[in-house]
Amino acid sequence: RQCIVSILATVRSYCIEMSTKITGSNVFVTVGTTKFDKLIEAVTSKVALDWMVSRGYTSLRIQYGKGKEPSVESYGLPITIEVYDFLPSLDADMRKADLIISHAGAGTVMEGLRLQKKLIVVINTMLMNNHQEELAEAMAERGHLLMVEKPENLDDNQTWVSFNDFEPAMYEGGDDYSFATLLDSHLGFSSDKSD
């Protein structure tokens, strides 16, 4: 009887620990039609993969765009990693993902929000006149996504740990002007819809 109680306590403890992890198991990383090798390197590092596995993720799918095809290693961790450059549509991967890590391209960000996905957006600091940062900041300020200011921040385990408790605010979309109004407001422009 004491043995059974001990086993049940261990199982209960394990179940409680597992229930605090992410319920899904798929991470999708996308750079869109650009080249963003620093992001790809960061999400395939041992620090990143350790965090993913610790949160219950078992699959990492990477769309690397115009960058070089990454040589990936799982470091013996229980995670499957798939990579590709382009597909006709990213819709299936985005829908299947429990977590999306992406560049800050407007199309990718808005699609992730429309699908109500947990979204981490990493700024490509190599871009000139980076409009992507303004969009990511505006959406992060409203709690719809988490923004990482530069891919090098992903080398720090604390950055990954800071993602643990993030629950995005629901993005409800709106009228045809909502995105433009949001961006104009953030940049300090007039929000007069009659233009």
XYZ file of C-alpha atoms in Angstrom:
195
model
C 0.000 0.000 0.000
C 2.797 2.435 0.861
C 4.502 1.632 -2.446
C 1.317 2.381 -4.416
C 0.826 5.694 -2.586
C 4.433 6.636 -3.367
C 4.000 5.772 -7.054
C 0.741 7.743 -7.259
C 2.399 10.753 -5.618
C 5.225 10.577 -8.172
C 2.778 10.301 -11.073
C 0.671 13.170 -9.698
C 3.826 15.303 -9.328
C 4.855 14.486 -12.906
C 1.364 15.312 -14.225
C 1.349 18.654 -12.403
C 4.792 19.464 -13.808
C 3.672 18.503 -17.326
C 0.481 20.559 -17.051
C 2.542 23.724 -16.528
C 4.177 23.221 -19.903
C 2.811 24.349 -23.236
C -0.048 22.109 -24.351
C 0.990 22.091 -28.011
C 4.132 20.737 -29.472
C 4.902 22.682 -32.650
C 7.177 25.670 -33.158
C 7.210 27.357 -36.553
C 9.945 29.811 -37.492
C 9.606 31.998 -40.566
C 11.619 34.761 -42.206
C 9.226 35.248 -45.114
C 10.867 36.120 -48.433
C 13.902 37.700 -46.787
C 17.298 36.565 -45.554
C 17.595 36.470 -41.764
C 20.294 33.914 -40.981
C 20.909 35.321 -37.479
C 17.361 34.405 -36.481
C 17.746 30.892 -37.889
C 21.052 30.431 -36.045
C 19.477 31.657 -32.797
C 16.449 29.342 -32.907
C 18.609 26.302 -33.659
C 21.088 26.944 -30.844
C 21.306 24.550 -27.919
C 19.924 27.265 -25.611
C 16.818 27.611 -27.796
C 16.289 23.889 -28.268
C 16.730 23.218 -24.548
C 14.019 25.788 -23.810
C 11.673 24.353 -26.456
C 12.034 20.819 -25.108
C 11.605 22.021 -21.515
C 8.296 23.611 -22.539
C 7.023 20.417 -24.174
C 7.681 21.232 -27.819
C 8.598 18.240 -29.940
C 8.665 19.719 -33.443
C 10.521 22.694 -34.930
C 9.773 23.630 -38.531
C 11.884 26.383 -40.098
C 11.238 28.417 -43.250
C 14.608 30.068 -43.915
C 13.783 32.077 -47.056
C 16.662 33.471 -49.113
C 19.251 32.642 -46.458
C 21.628 29.730 -46.499
C 20.169 26.339 -45.681
C 20.926 25.763 -42.023
C 22.736 22.665 -40.868
C 20.795 21.783 -37.767
C 21.578 19.527 -34.875
C 19.143 18.380 -32.203
C 21.947 17.868 -29.632
C 20.346 14.534 -28.757
C 17.191 16.296 -27.579
C 13.744 14.826 -28.297
C 12.781 17.361 -30.961
C 12.257 16.904 -34.695
C 13.674 19.684 -36.872
C 12.620 20.299 -40.479
C 13.823 23.104 -42.742
C 12.798 24.496 -46.120
C 13.329 27.673 -48.105
C 9.921 28.420 -49.635
C 6.496 26.873 -50.083
C 3.589 28.291 -52.101
C 1.851 29.053 -48.784
C 2.838 29.123 -45.108
C -0.779 28.820 -44.015
C -0.641 25.142 -43.002
C 2.511 25.611 -40.934
C 1.124 28.704 -39.234
C -2.159 26.983 -38.398
C -0.401 23.909 -37.000
C 2.018 25.959 -34.870
C 1.521 26.449 -31.159
C 4.276 29.060 -31.206
C 5.440 31.186 -34.136
C 8.820 32.889 -34.062
C 9.208 35.264 -36.965
C 10.703 38.304 -38.565
C 8.590 41.440 -38.202
C 7.173 41.496 -41.728
C 3.678 42.982 -41.783
C 2.123 40.032 -43.624
C 3.524 37.434 -41.242
C 2.678 39.435 -38.125
C -0.886 40.152 -39.198
C -1.489 36.526 -40.243
C -0.164 35.245 -36.910
C -2.446 37.657 -35.053
C -5.444 36.756 -37.220
C -4.878 33.091 -36.381
C -4.662 33.980 -32.646
C -1.214 32.403 -32.343
C 1.403 32.957 -29.684
C 3.846 35.101 -31.628
C 7.424 36.117 -30.897
C 8.737 38.684 -33.360
C 12.468 39.251 -33.758
C 13.683 42.485 -35.342
C 16.070 42.137 -38.266
C 18.577 44.830 -37.321
C 20.328 44.476 -40.689
C 17.466 46.198 -42.510
C 17.779 49.886 -43.334
C 14.868 52.227 -42.498
C 13.368 49.412 -40.494
C 9.582 49.855 -40.635
C 9.246 46.386 -39.156
C 10.335 47.591 -35.738
C 7.516 50.146 -35.550
C 4.883 47.515 -36.340
C 6.301 45.065 -33.810
C 6.501 47.752 -31.116
C 2.895 48.826 -31.717
C 1.586 45.257 -31.448
C 3.813 44.424 -28.462
C 2.605 47.525 -26.602
C -0.932 46.194 -26.975
C 0.061 42.755 -25.685
C -0.593 40.897 -28.960
C 2.969 39.599 -29.337
C 6.393 39.596 -27.759
C 9.139 41.553 -29.486
C 12.846 40.734 -29.340
C 14.901 43.770 -30.319
C 17.742 41.840 -31.939
C 18.440 38.181 -32.688
C 21.537 38.194 -30.457
C 19.201 38.486 -27.450
C 18.085 34.920 -28.174
C 21.575 33.697 -27.185
C 20.632 34.414 -23.556
C 18.650 31.737 -21.729
C 16.841 34.469 -19.750
C 15.265 35.759 -22.976
C 13.762 32.328 -23.591
C 12.624 31.994 -19.974
C 10.869 35.366 -20.279
C 8.570 33.779 -22.889
C 7.247 31.168 -20.432
C 4.234 33.007 -19.076
C 3.327 35.092 -22.114
C -0.321 34.869 -23.089
C -1.143 37.173 -25.996
C -4.039 39.607 -25.822
C -6.678 38.598 -28.329
C -6.385 40.447 -31.603
C -9.887 41.098 -32.873
C -8.975 42.793 -36.110
C -11.457 45.429 -37.084
C -12.427 47.509 -40.024
C -10.299 47.921 -43.137
C -8.535 50.874 -41.535
C -7.608 49.315 -38.174
C -4.040 48.304 -39.089
C -3.292 51.580 -40.860
C -4.801 53.571 -37.993
C -2.780 51.617 -35.443
C 0.454 52.209 -37.337
C -0.341 55.904 -37.981
C -1.137 56.386 -34.307
C 2.126 54.774 -33.248
C 4.115 56.925 -35.677
C 2.315 60.107 -34.622
C 0.316 60.720 -37.793
C -3.282 61.881 -37.964
C -5.872 59.130 -37.692
C -8.459 60.841 -39.905
C -10.117 58.029 -41.950
C -11.495 60.386 -44.565
C -8.157 60.739 -46.383
